């Protein structure tokens, strides 16, 4: 248990509390998705001060865990860490305060929904299941289906042509229709007058 007896805290002097706590309190499960197996104890380093009759605790906590990569399913060993813990307890002068549940909750909230063995994990081949971080498979060298697709013009090409022509013609007709009668009308009249004289 992570406990602080506030009667031990001197006025204006931060009370340091550091140590380890069994990671069993986290209740992590290897059957979860992703699997979560503690690989060591919870380590905590806390600083407690009294503000009147209230207790303010800040600090950090961490726990190492074993899990698996979301892309390639390889084992991943990582550390769940919370560096900005802050707890406030009201009216606890001369009382023993148990911080275990608060630290436990913050660590559980800090667990990401998935883990990766590395940021550029290549994952597994979707066809044969080979881990592409450890080697390549024959699937990538096989000619797949792009050949028939590129040879035969598909109905998508005709749809693209229809969609492109519709917006181009509509704005081009309007200014052309307005300009042509305005220019033609004055051009014809002086031409007709000159020929008559
Ligand atoms: Zn991976
Ligand atoms: Zn493959």
PDB file of C-alpha atoms and ligand atoms in Angstrom:
ATOM      1  CA  UNK A   1       0.000   0.000   0.000  1.00  0.00           C
ATOM      2  CA  UNK A   2       1.180   3.537  -0.759  1.00  0.00           C
ATOM      3  CA  UNK A   3       0.298   5.450   2.407  1.00  0.00           C
ATOM      4  CA  UNK A   4       1.138   8.823   3.918  1.00  0.00           C
ATOM      5  CA  UNK A   5       0.589   9.702   7.562  1.00  0.00           C
ATOM      6  CA  UNK A   6      -0.036  13.438   7.443  1.00  0.00           C
ATOM      7  CA  UNK A   7       1.089  13.864  11.065  1.00  0.00           C
ATOM      8  CA  UNK A   8       4.639  13.190   9.774  1.00  0.00           C
ATOM      9  CA  UNK A   9       4.521  16.132   7.359  1.00  0.00           C
ATOM     10  CA  UNK A  10       6.209  19.254   8.749  1.00  0.00           C
ATOM     11  CA  UNK A  11       4.816  22.694   7.812  1.00  0.00           C
ATOM     12  CA  UNK A  12       6.381  24.140   4.637  1.00  0.00           C
ATOM     13  CA  UNK A  13       8.609  21.086   4.166  1.00  0.00           C
ATOM     14  CA  UNK A  14       7.789  18.678   1.312  1.00  0.00           C
ATOM     15  CA  UNK A  15       7.519  15.123   2.561  1.00  0.00           C
ATOM     16  CA  UNK A  16       9.197  12.727   0.122  1.00  0.00           C
ATOM     17  CA  UNK A  17       7.776   9.261  -0.310  1.00  0.00           C
ATOM     18  CA  UNK A  18       9.386   6.839  -2.726  1.00  0.00           C
ATOM     19  CA  UNK A  19       9.411   3.098  -3.082  1.00  0.00           C
ATOM     20  CA  UNK A  20       7.867   0.179  -4.889  1.00  0.00           C
ATOM     21  CA  UNK A  21       4.472  -1.453  -4.816  1.00  0.00           C
ATOM     22  CA  UNK A  22       3.455  -4.848  -6.188  1.00  0.00           C
ATOM     23  CA  UNK A  23       2.035  -4.494  -9.704  1.00  0.00           C
ATOM     24  CA  UNK A  24      -0.630  -7.044  -8.735  1.00  0.00           C
ATOM     25  CA  UNK A  25      -2.761  -4.086  -7.611  1.00  0.00           C
ATOM     26  CA  UNK A  26      -3.101  -3.089 -11.290  1.00  0.00           C
ATOM     27  CA  UNK A  27      -5.012  -6.273 -12.120  1.00  0.00           C
ATOM     28  CA  UNK A  28      -3.410  -6.502 -15.571  1.00  0.00           C
ATOM     29  CA  UNK A  29      -4.385  -9.501 -17.687  1.00  0.00           C
ATOM     30  CA  UNK A  30      -2.386 -11.530 -20.241  1.00  0.00           C
ATOM     31  CA  UNK A  31      -5.750 -12.334 -21.873  1.00  0.00           C
ATOM     32  CA  UNK A  32      -6.513  -8.679 -22.598  1.00  0.00           C
ATOM     33  CA  UNK A  33      -6.128  -7.162 -26.074  1.00  0.00           C
ATOM     34  CA  UNK A  34      -3.340  -6.176 -26.182  1.00  0.00           C
ATOM     35  CA  UNK A  35      -2.034  -8.647 -23.566  1.00  0.00           C
ATOM     36  CA  UNK A  36      -0.641  -6.865 -20.506  1.00  0.00           C
ATOM     37  CA  UNK A  37       1.753  -8.669 -18.182  1.00  0.00           C
ATOM     38  CA  UNK A  38       3.612  -6.774 -15.439  1.00  0.00           C
ATOM     39  CA  UNK A  39       7.375  -7.184 -15.782  1.00  0.00           C
ATOM     40  CA  UNK A  40       8.212  -5.703 -12.379  1.00  0.00           C
ATOM     41  CA  UNK A  41       6.916  -3.651  -9.469  1.00  0.00           C
ATOM     42  CA  UNK A  42       5.340  -0.208  -9.593  1.00  0.00           C
ATOM     43  CA  UNK A  43       7.964   2.423  -8.776  1.00  0.00           C
ATOM     44  CA  UNK A  44       6.749   5.711  -7.301  1.00  0.00           C
ATOM     45  CA  UNK A  45       8.333   8.970  -6.193  1.00  0.00           C
ATOM     46  CA  UNK A  46       5.927  11.340  -4.475  1.00  0.00           C
ATOM     47  CA  UNK A  47       6.152  14.688  -2.720  1.00  0.00           C
ATOM     48  CA  UNK A  48       3.494  15.636  -0.161  1.00  0.00           C
ATOM     49  CA  UNK A  49       2.754  19.025   1.387  1.00  0.00           C
ATOM     50  CA  UNK A  50       0.008  20.199   3.741  1.00  0.00           C
ATOM     51  CA  UNK A  51      -2.102  23.209   2.753  1.00  0.00           C
ATOM     52  CA  UNK A  52      -3.926  23.917   5.985  1.00  0.00           C
ATOM     53  CA  UNK A  53      -5.749  20.678   6.764  1.00  0.00           C
ATOM     54  CA  UNK A  54      -5.530  19.543   3.107  1.00  0.00           C
ATOM     55  CA  UNK A  55      -2.934  17.268   1.578  1.00  0.00           C
ATOM     56  CA  UNK A  56      -1.460  17.843  -1.886  1.00  0.00           C
ATOM     57  CA  UNK A  57       0.610  15.055  -3.397  1.00  0.00           C
ATOM     58  CA  UNK A  58       2.572  15.363  -6.651  1.00  0.00           C
ATOM     59  CA  UNK A  59       5.067  13.050  -8.285  1.00  0.00           C
ATOM     60  CA  UNK A  60       5.535  10.207 -10.719  1.00  0.00           C
ATOM     61  CA  UNK A  61       4.967   6.476 -10.996  1.00  0.00           C
ATOM     62  CA  UNK A  62       5.870   3.795 -13.510  1.00  0.00           C
ATOM     63  CA  UNK A  63       5.571   0.078 -14.117  1.00  0.00           C
ATOM     64  CA  UNK A  64       7.331  -2.134 -16.702  1.00  0.00           C
ATOM     65  CA  UNK A  65       5.043  -4.361 -18.739  1.00  0.00           C
ATOM     66  CA  UNK A  66       5.257  -7.042 -21.393  1.00  0.00           C
ATOM     67  CA  UNK A  67       2.800  -6.804 -24.255  1.00  0.00           C
ATOM     68  CA  UNK A  68       2.743  -7.451 -27.997  1.00  0.00           C
ATOM     69  CA  UNK A  69       3.115  -5.377 -31.147  1.00  0.00           C
ATOM     70  CA  UNK A  70      -0.189  -4.478 -32.790  1.00  0.00           C
ATOM     71  CA  UNK A  71       1.310  -4.928 -36.283  1.00  0.00           C
ATOM     72  CA  UNK A  72       3.591  -7.983 -36.059  1.00  0.00           C
ATOM     73  CA  UNK A  73       2.534  -9.556 -32.699  1.00  0.00           C
ATOM     74  CA  UNK A  74       6.165  -9.715 -31.508  1.00  0.00           C
ATOM     75  CA  UNK A  75       6.795  -9.273 -27.783  1.00  0.00           C
ATOM     76  CA  UNK A  76       7.141  -5.668 -26.662  1.00  0.00           C
ATOM     77  CA  UNK A  77       8.704  -4.692 -23.332  1.00  0.00           C
ATOM     78  CA  UNK A  78       7.803  -1.138 -22.381  1.00  0.00           C
ATOM     79  CA  UNK A  79       7.265   1.086 -19.360  1.00  0.00           C
ATOM     80  CA  UNK A  80       3.972   2.753 -18.463  1.00  0.00           C
ATOM     81  CA  UNK A  81       4.915   6.019 -16.766  1.00  0.00           C
ATOM     82  CA  UNK A  82       2.974   8.966 -15.330  1.00  0.00           C
ATOM     83  CA  UNK A  83       5.123  12.004 -14.558  1.00  0.00           C
ATOM     84  CA  UNK A  84       2.504  14.574 -13.569  1.00  0.00           C
ATOM     85  CA  UNK A  85       0.601  12.925 -10.752  1.00  0.00           C
ATOM     86  CA  UNK A  86      -1.341  15.377  -8.612  1.00  0.00           C
ATOM     87  CA  UNK A  87      -3.751  14.387  -5.844  1.00  0.00           C
ATOM     88  CA  UNK A  88      -5.664  16.609  -3.431  1.00  0.00           C
ATOM     89  CA  UNK A  89      -7.216  15.334  -0.205  1.00  0.00           C
ATOM     90  CA  UNK A  90      -9.361  17.615   1.944  1.00  0.00           C
ATOM     91  CA  UNK A  91      -9.345  17.721   5.745  1.00  0.00           C
ATOM     92  CA  UNK A  92      -6.876  14.926   6.408  1.00  0.00           C
ATOM     93  CA  UNK A  93      -4.763  16.473   9.176  1.00  0.00           C
ATOM     94  CA  UNK A  94      -3.231  13.769  11.400  1.00  0.00           C
ATOM     95  CA  UNK A  95      -4.749  11.006   9.289  1.00  0.00           C
ATOM     96  CA  UNK A  96      -3.244   8.192   7.263  1.00  0.00           C
ATOM     97  CA  UNK A  97      -4.032   8.599   3.554  1.00  0.00           C
ATOM     98  CA  UNK A  98      -3.907   5.607   1.213  1.00  0.00           C
ATOM     99  CA  UNK A  99      -2.720   6.640  -2.263  1.00  0.00           C
ATOM    100  CA  UNK A 100      -2.665   3.158  -3.781  1.00  0.00           C
ATOM    101  CA  UNK A 101      -5.953   3.402  -5.678  1.00  0.00           C
ATOM    102  CA  UNK A 102      -5.118   6.875  -6.996  1.00  0.00           C
ATOM    103  CA  UNK A 103      -1.708   5.794  -8.331  1.00  0.00           C
ATOM    104  CA  UNK A 104      -3.242   2.595  -9.724  1.00  0.00           C
ATOM    105  CA  UNK A 105      -5.943   4.537 -11.580  1.00  0.00           C
ATOM    106  CA  UNK A 106      -3.477   6.981 -13.139  1.00  0.00           C
ATOM    107  CA  UNK A 107      -1.230   4.168 -14.361  1.00  0.00           C
ATOM    108  CA  UNK A 108      -4.159   2.290 -15.907  1.00  0.00           C
ATOM    109  CA  UNK A 109      -5.323   5.455 -17.686  1.00  0.00           C
ATOM    110  CA  UNK A 110      -1.819   5.917 -19.113  1.00  0.00           C
ATOM    111  CA  UNK A 111      -1.823   2.530 -20.877  1.00  0.00           C
ATOM    112  CA  UNK A 112      -2.151   3.115 -24.643  1.00  0.00           C
ATOM    113  CA  UNK A 113      -4.704   1.142 -26.644  1.00  0.00           C
ATOM    114  CA  UNK A 114      -1.962  -0.488 -28.716  1.00  0.00           C
ATOM    115  CA  UNK A 115       1.820  -0.897 -28.777  1.00  0.00           C
ATOM    116  CA  UNK A 116       4.394  -1.183 -31.566  1.00  0.00           C
ATOM    117  CA  UNK A 117       7.767  -2.989 -31.480  1.00  0.00           C
ATOM    118  CA  UNK A 118       9.156   0.021 -33.374  1.00  0.00           C
ATOM    119  CA  UNK A 119       7.637   3.077 -35.083  1.00  0.00           C
ATOM    120  CA  UNK A 120       8.494   1.628 -38.511  1.00  0.00           C
ATOM    121  CA  UNK A 121       7.354  -1.950 -37.830  1.00  0.00           C
ATOM    122  CA  UNK A 122       6.625  -3.582 -41.188  1.00  0.00           C
ATOM    123  CA  UNK A 123       3.973  -5.920 -39.756  1.00  0.00           C
ATOM    124  CA  UNK A 124       3.145  -9.309 -41.248  1.00  0.00           C
ATOM    125  CA  UNK A 125       2.418 -10.284 -44.852  1.00  0.00           C
ATOM    126  CA  UNK A 126      -1.381 -10.330 -45.263  1.00  0.00           C
ATOM    127  CA  UNK A 127      -1.107 -13.363 -47.572  1.00  0.00           C
ATOM    128  CA  UNK A 128       1.280 -15.766 -45.816  1.00  0.00           C
ATOM    129  CA  UNK A 129       1.680 -14.247 -42.320  1.00  0.00           C
ATOM    130  CA  UNK A 130       5.489 -13.950 -42.427  1.00  0.00           C
ATOM    131  CA  UNK A 131       6.864 -11.280 -40.056  1.00  0.00           C
ATOM    132  CA  UNK A 132       8.294  -8.779 -42.555  1.00  0.00           C
ATOM    133  CA  UNK A 133      10.676  -7.362 -39.908  1.00  0.00           C
ATOM    134  CA  UNK A 134      12.577 -10.666 -39.861  1.00  0.00           C
ATOM    135  CA  UNK A 135      12.611 -11.348 -43.592  1.00  0.00           C
ATOM    136  CA  UNK A 136      10.698 -11.196 -46.848  1.00  0.00           C
ATOM    137  CA  UNK A 137       8.303 -13.665 -48.411  1.00  0.00           C
ATOM    138  CA  UNK A 138       7.596 -14.737 -51.992  1.00  0.00           C
ATOM    139  CA  UNK A 139       4.206 -12.996 -52.080  1.00  0.00           C
ATOM    140  CA  UNK A 140       5.647  -9.563 -52.911  1.00  0.00           C
ATOM    141  CA  UNK A 141       7.550 -10.815 -56.011  1.00  0.00           C
ATOM    142  CA  UNK A 142       4.493 -12.453 -57.585  1.00  0.00           C
ATOM    143  CA  UNK A 143       2.775 -10.428 -60.312  1.00  0.00           C
ATOM    144  CA  UNK A 144      -0.602  -9.693 -58.791  1.00  0.00           C
ATOM    145  CA  UNK A 145      -3.690  -8.240 -60.491  1.00  0.00           C
ATOM    146  CA  UNK A 146      -2.601  -4.852 -61.876  1.00  0.00           C
ATOM    147  CA  UNK A 147      -1.992  -6.228 -65.435  1.00  0.00           C
ATOM    148  CA  UNK A 148      -5.631  -6.833 -66.449  1.00  0.00           C
ATOM    149  CA  UNK A 149      -6.640  -3.615 -64.695  1.00  0.00           C
ATOM    150  CA  UNK A 150      -4.225  -1.416 -66.672  1.00  0.00           C
ATOM    151  CA  UNK A 151      -4.834  -3.155 -70.034  1.00  0.00           C
ATOM    152  CA  UNK A 152      -8.614  -2.899 -70.161  1.00  0.00           C
ATOM    153  CA  UNK A 153     -10.197   0.549 -69.845  1.00  0.00           C
ATOM    154  CA  UNK A 154     -12.631   0.254 -66.982  1.00  0.00           C
ATOM    155  CA  UNK A 155     -16.070   1.881 -66.528  1.00  0.00           C
ATOM    156  CA  UNK A 156     -14.401   4.198 -63.999  1.00  0.00           C
ATOM    157  CA  UNK A 157     -12.610   6.002 -66.854  1.00  0.00           C
ATOM    158  CA  UNK A 158     -15.951   6.886 -68.477  1.00  0.00           C
ATOM    159  CA  UNK A 159     -17.300   8.126 -65.147  1.00  0.00           C
ATOM    160  CA  UNK A 160     -14.222  10.330 -64.724  1.00  0.00           C
ATOM    161  CA  UNK A 161     -14.727  11.820 -68.203  1.00  0.00           C
ATOM    162  CA  UNK A 162     -18.372  12.637 -67.457  1.00  0.00           C
ATOM    163  CA  UNK A 163     -17.553  14.266 -64.137  1.00  0.00           C
ATOM    164  CA  UNK A 164     -14.764  16.391 -65.619  1.00  0.00           C
ATOM    165  CA  UNK A 165     -16.713  17.701 -68.637  1.00  0.00           C
ATOM    166  CA  UNK A 166     -19.798  18.813 -66.698  1.00  0.00           C
ATOM    167  CA  UNK A 167     -18.205  21.533 -64.491  1.00  0.00           C
ATOM    168  CA  UNK A 168     -15.927  22.821 -67.295  1.00  0.00           C
ATOM    169  CA  UNK A 169     -18.680  23.484 -69.854  1.00  0.00           C
ATOM    170  CA  UNK A 170     -21.123  25.127 -67.481  1.00  0.00           C
ATOM    171  CA  UNK A 171     -18.989  28.187 -66.503  1.00  0.00           C
ATOM    172  CA  UNK A 172     -17.510  28.521 -69.999  1.00  0.00           C
ATOM    173  CA  UNK A 173     -20.918  28.923 -71.714  1.00  0.00           C
ATOM    174  CA  UNK A 174     -22.153  31.806 -69.576  1.00  0.00           C
ATOM    175  CA  UNK A 175     -19.405  34.404 -70.295  1.00  0.00           C
ATOM    176  CA  UNK A 176     -19.231  33.303 -73.938  1.00  0.00           C
ATOM    177  CA  UNK A 177     -22.972  33.835 -74.420  1.00  0.00           C
ATOM    178  CA  UNK A 178     -22.857  37.313 -72.833  1.00  0.00           C
ATOM    179  CA  UNK A 179     -19.845  38.566 -74.790  1.00  0.00           C
ATOM    180  CA  UNK A 180     -20.731  37.361 -78.272  1.00  0.00           C
ATOM    181  CA  UNK A 181     -23.974  39.342 -78.824  1.00  0.00           C
ATOM    182  CA  UNK A 182     -22.470  42.511 -77.260  1.00  0.00           C
ATOM    183  CA  UNK A 183     -19.481  42.507 -79.612  1.00  0.00           C
ATOM    184  CA  UNK A 184     -21.359  41.446 -82.727  1.00  0.00           C
ATOM    185  CA  UNK A 185     -24.158  43.989 -82.447  1.00  0.00           C
ATOM    186  CA  UNK A 186     -22.034  47.189 -82.606  1.00  0.00           C
ATOM    187  CA  UNK A 187     -19.621  45.658 -85.121  1.00  0.00           C
ATOM    188  CA  UNK A 188     -22.341  44.954 -87.663  1.00  0.00           C
ATOM    189  CA  UNK A 189     -24.067  48.359 -87.541  1.00  0.00           C
ATOM    190  CA  UNK A 190     -21.057  50.579 -88.490  1.00  0.00           C
ATOM    191  CA  UNK A 191     -20.093  48.059 -91.143  1.00  0.00           C
ATOM    192  CA  UNK A 192     -23.557  48.340 -92.672  1.00  0.00           C
ATOM    193  CA  UNK A 193     -23.450  52.196 -92.595  1.00  0.00           C
ATOM    194  CA  UNK A 194     -20.030  52.360 -94.305  1.00  0.00           C
ATOM    195  CA  UNK A 195     -21.120  50.066 -97.117  1.00  0.00           C
ATOM    196  CA  UNK A 196     -24.266  52.128 -97.787  1.00  0.00           C
ATOM    197  CA  UNK A 197     -22.332  55.447 -98.171  1.00  0.00           C
TER     198      UNK A 197
HETATM  199 ZN1  LIG B   1       5.991  -4.977 -34.772  1.00  0.00          ZN
HETATM  200 ZN1  LIG B   2       3.780 -13.370 -47.879  1.00  0.00          ZN
END
